Amino acid sequence: MNKSHCGHRAGMTTLRGNRIVCIPRTRRSFAVRAAVGDVLLEVKGLEAKIAATGQQILKGVNLTLKEGEVHAIMGKNGSGKSTLSKVLVGHPDYEVIGGSALYKGKDLFELAPEERSHAGLFLSFQSPVEIPGVSNIDFLRIATNARRKALGLSELDPLEFYAFVMPKLDSLNMDPAFLNRNVNEGFSGGEKKRNEILQLACLEADCAILDEIDSGLDIDALRDVATAVNGLKIERPKPWYTYGDTL
């Protein structure tokens, strides 16, 4: 395994390895047909601060993510791993003050957060939030159809979506009753992480960022999540970067 460096703060490194083979598909929205090894995400000299306090967290991050690669970002607590992910997906708590990020050859920071999602960028949150009053199946179907619409694909009606999501539930060993519960409300830590991977499976993202997807999981939940993630890599190969102690 080769080692490259993610130089935003001391003590952080990026491990890269060609663990998967990527066979990209042509996209109608943000369309790119890349070969294995082509650059999907390129971050150069990225600097960012907390918007409310002005405290600078990222100080010159360099990261190149190519088709077919898996990266593991490692660093001590508070070193900026979660900040990097949130900045890439457009979290409003952070402000970019320097550097650049190209995604599929376009300026990532010119896109609104929802446009980044529609373009295939996905973030699995370390601590997923609860959304009272919104059922899981409605949330998943609306998000999936927004992505499909951006790609020029037909939207799924409720019956079509049910058929679409059931095999994904099975792969995560999730009870179909999860679909009728409010998003993450009353979920255990393991259920929330399963739900994050279910969202990833439904959105069929092109680039997945997994923020400590293993935290809070018991051995059975960890096995289910790991199996589902590996299944997604085989079913629809994509670049990933992740951090955590186990996966």
XYZ file of C-alpha atoms in Angstrom:
247
model
C 0.000 0.000 0.000
C 1.382 3.375 -0.989
C 1.275 6.274 1.426
C 0.492 9.843 0.466
C 0.069 12.856 2.716
C -2.960 14.992 3.534
C -1.175 18.059 4.823
C -3.759 20.102 6.674
C -2.417 19.508 10.162
C 0.481 17.596 11.624
C 0.034 13.896 12.218
C -2.552 13.217 9.504
C -1.891 10.838 6.611
C -3.869 9.346 3.736
C -3.602 5.661 2.908
C -4.498 4.789 -0.663
C -4.992 1.412 -2.201
C -6.633 0.071 -5.368
C -8.946 -2.266 -3.554
C -11.759 -1.960 -6.085
C -12.114 -1.703 -9.816
C -14.170 1.184 -11.131
C -16.325 0.931 -14.224
C -17.885 4.402 -14.482
C -21.234 5.090 -16.109
C -22.014 8.043 -18.342
C -24.064 10.696 -16.522
C -26.489 13.104 -18.125
C -26.004 15.612 -15.317
C -22.397 16.450 -14.473
C -21.575 13.744 -17.021
C -18.076 12.324 -16.896
C -16.886 9.088 -18.395
C -13.652 8.354 -16.591
C -11.287 5.444 -16.842
C -9.779 3.642 -13.878
C -7.131 5.911 -12.409
C -8.659 9.169 -13.663
C -8.944 11.911 -11.041
C -12.445 12.332 -9.610
C -11.751 14.684 -6.693
C -8.688 16.915 -6.427
C -8.169 19.166 -3.409
C -5.262 21.614 -3.402
C -4.135 23.865 -0.557
C -7.563 23.837 1.054
C -7.977 26.202 3.994
C -11.178 26.616 5.987
C -12.369 28.189 9.215
C -15.343 27.933 11.544
C -17.749 30.578 10.277
C -19.009 31.645 13.709
C -15.656 32.045 15.473
C -13.160 32.532 12.666
C -10.942 29.739 14.021
C -8.981 28.177 11.171
C -9.149 24.386 11.133
C -7.866 23.312 7.716
C -4.437 24.639 6.790
C -3.440 23.567 3.306
C -5.090 20.198 2.621
C -3.945 18.314 -0.481
C -5.904 15.224 -1.504
C -6.279 13.457 -4.840
C -8.943 10.774 -5.167
C -8.980 8.717 -8.343
C -11.515 6.339 -9.829
C -11.245 2.925 -8.197
C -9.410 4.044 -5.058
C -10.134 3.783 -1.342
C -8.528 6.324 1.006
C -8.419 6.171 4.806
C -7.925 9.501 6.536
C -6.302 9.119 9.959
C -5.490 11.610 12.681
C -5.995 12.349 16.349
C -9.252 13.781 17.682
C -9.693 17.402 16.661
C -7.236 17.202 13.781
C -9.877 18.187 11.227
C -11.050 14.929 9.653
C -14.764 15.662 10.042
C -14.202 19.305 9.126
C -12.665 18.281 5.801
C -15.696 16.154 4.962
C -18.186 18.829 5.934
C -16.357 21.479 3.923
C -16.423 19.247 0.835
C -20.181 18.744 1.034
C -20.901 22.413 1.781
C -21.762 22.532 5.483
C -22.719 26.140 6.398
C -20.765 26.094 9.684
C -17.483 26.320 7.751
C -16.069 28.895 5.368
C -13.461 28.184 2.712
C -10.718 30.812 2.861
C -8.174 29.348 0.481
C -7.329 26.589 -1.959
C -9.489 24.731 -4.450
C -11.436 21.520 -4.967
C -12.291 20.069 -8.349
C -14.944 17.348 -8.590
C -15.351 15.694 -11.975
C -13.245 18.528 -13.353
C -15.547 21.295 -12.075
C -15.217 23.738 -9.178
C -16.880 21.974 -6.259
C -17.284 25.167 -4.252
C -19.393 26.750 -6.995
C -22.102 24.152 -6.298
C -24.772 24.397 -3.602
C -24.828 21.466 -1.130
C -27.825 19.850 -2.850
C -26.102 20.182 -6.233
C -23.064 18.367 -4.845
C -25.358 15.575 -3.694
C -27.070 15.437 -7.088
C -23.612 15.187 -8.673
C -22.941 12.024 -6.670
C -21.057 13.232 -3.572
C -22.265 11.502 -0.395
C -21.395 12.005 3.272
C -22.286 9.517 5.975
C -22.504 11.530 9.200
C -20.634 10.536 12.334
C -23.692 11.433 14.436
C -26.804 11.305 12.203
C -29.552 13.709 13.267
C -33.151 12.791 14.011
C -35.898 14.248 11.799
C -39.209 13.990 13.690
C -42.345 13.848 11.555
C -40.585 12.610 8.393
C -40.871 8.902 7.662
C -37.797 7.068 6.498
C -39.446 5.824 3.303
C -40.602 9.323 2.301
C -37.169 10.775 3.020
C -35.388 8.075 1.030
C -37.781 8.233 -1.925
C -37.631 12.032 -2.191
C -33.820 12.040 -1.967
C -33.519 9.200 -4.477
C -35.870 10.881 -6.944
C -34.002 14.190 -6.631
C -30.805 12.388 -7.586
C -32.511 10.510 -10.430
C -34.063 13.719 -11.755
C -30.639 15.399 -11.806
C -29.348 12.463 -13.848
C -32.217 12.690 -16.322
C -33.803 9.451 -15.090
C -37.482 8.843 -14.442
C -38.665 9.211 -10.859
C -39.900 6.206 -8.891
C -43.488 6.111 -7.672
C -44.145 4.670 -4.177
C -44.626 1.089 -5.408
C -41.569 1.222 -7.666
C -39.476 2.646 -4.841
C -40.614 -0.075 -2.459
C -39.372 -2.703 -4.910
C -36.166 -0.694 -5.337
C -35.387 -0.383 -1.624
C -36.298 -3.867 -0.352
C -33.138 -5.653 -1.618
C -31.061 -2.902 -0.018
C -32.805 -3.437 3.309
C -32.064 -7.155 3.056
C -28.361 -6.516 2.441
C -28.208 -4.490 5.674
C -30.283 -6.989 7.654
C -32.799 -4.216 8.387
C -36.433 -4.848 9.288
C -38.799 -3.291 6.683
C -40.539 -1.626 9.646
C -37.639 0.860 9.614
C -39.180 2.436 6.542
C -42.249 3.587 8.452
C -40.328 5.067 11.394
C -39.302 8.707 11.484
C -35.777 9.348 10.224
C -33.351 8.215 12.958
C -35.886 9.000 15.701
C -35.360 6.581 18.560
C -32.776 4.647 16.548
C -29.844 3.011 18.306
C -26.326 3.927 17.211
C -26.135 0.819 15.059
C -29.532 1.468 13.476
C -28.505 5.016 12.578
C -25.323 3.789 10.883
C -27.270 1.133 8.987
C -29.659 3.858 7.891
C -26.753 5.957 6.594
C -25.556 3.084 4.416
C -29.138 2.507 3.254
C -29.168 6.135 2.071
C -25.871 5.572 0.259
C -27.280 2.486 -1.439
C -30.421 4.313 -2.564
C -28.597 7.387 -3.865
C -26.006 5.279 -5.739
C -23.360 7.927 -5.080
C -20.247 8.297 -7.209
C -17.997 9.308 -4.301
C -18.761 8.190 -0.735
C -17.334 9.827 2.388
C -17.852 7.675 5.486
C -17.314 9.588 8.734
C -16.412 6.990 11.410
C -19.044 4.618 10.091
C -17.869 2.000 12.603
C -18.329 4.087 15.766
C -21.049 2.943 18.143
C -21.530 -0.427 16.458
C -21.550 -3.796 18.185
C -19.925 -6.722 16.397
C -23.129 -7.852 14.668
C -24.016 -4.364 13.423
C -20.421 -3.821 12.302
C -20.530 -7.068 10.326
C -23.806 -6.067 8.624
C -22.537 -2.580 7.733
C -19.180 -3.866 6.487
C -20.875 -6.530 4.370
C -23.234 -3.960 2.861
C -20.414 -1.512 2.114
C -18.321 -4.215 0.462
C -21.380 -5.328 -1.507
C -21.908 -1.781 -2.774
C -18.298 -1.576 -3.910
C -18.725 -4.768 -5.927
C -22.203 -3.944 -7.230
C -21.395 -0.378 -8.237
C -17.671 0.390 -7.893
C -16.882 3.947 -6.815
C -14.134 5.939 -5.095
C -14.386 6.151 -1.314
C -12.599 7.836 1.491
C -13.268 6.885 5.053
C -11.935 7.115 8.541
C -12.543 5.064 11.645
C -10.893 2.463 13.781
C -12.370 -0.740 12.386
C -13.588 -0.503 8.775
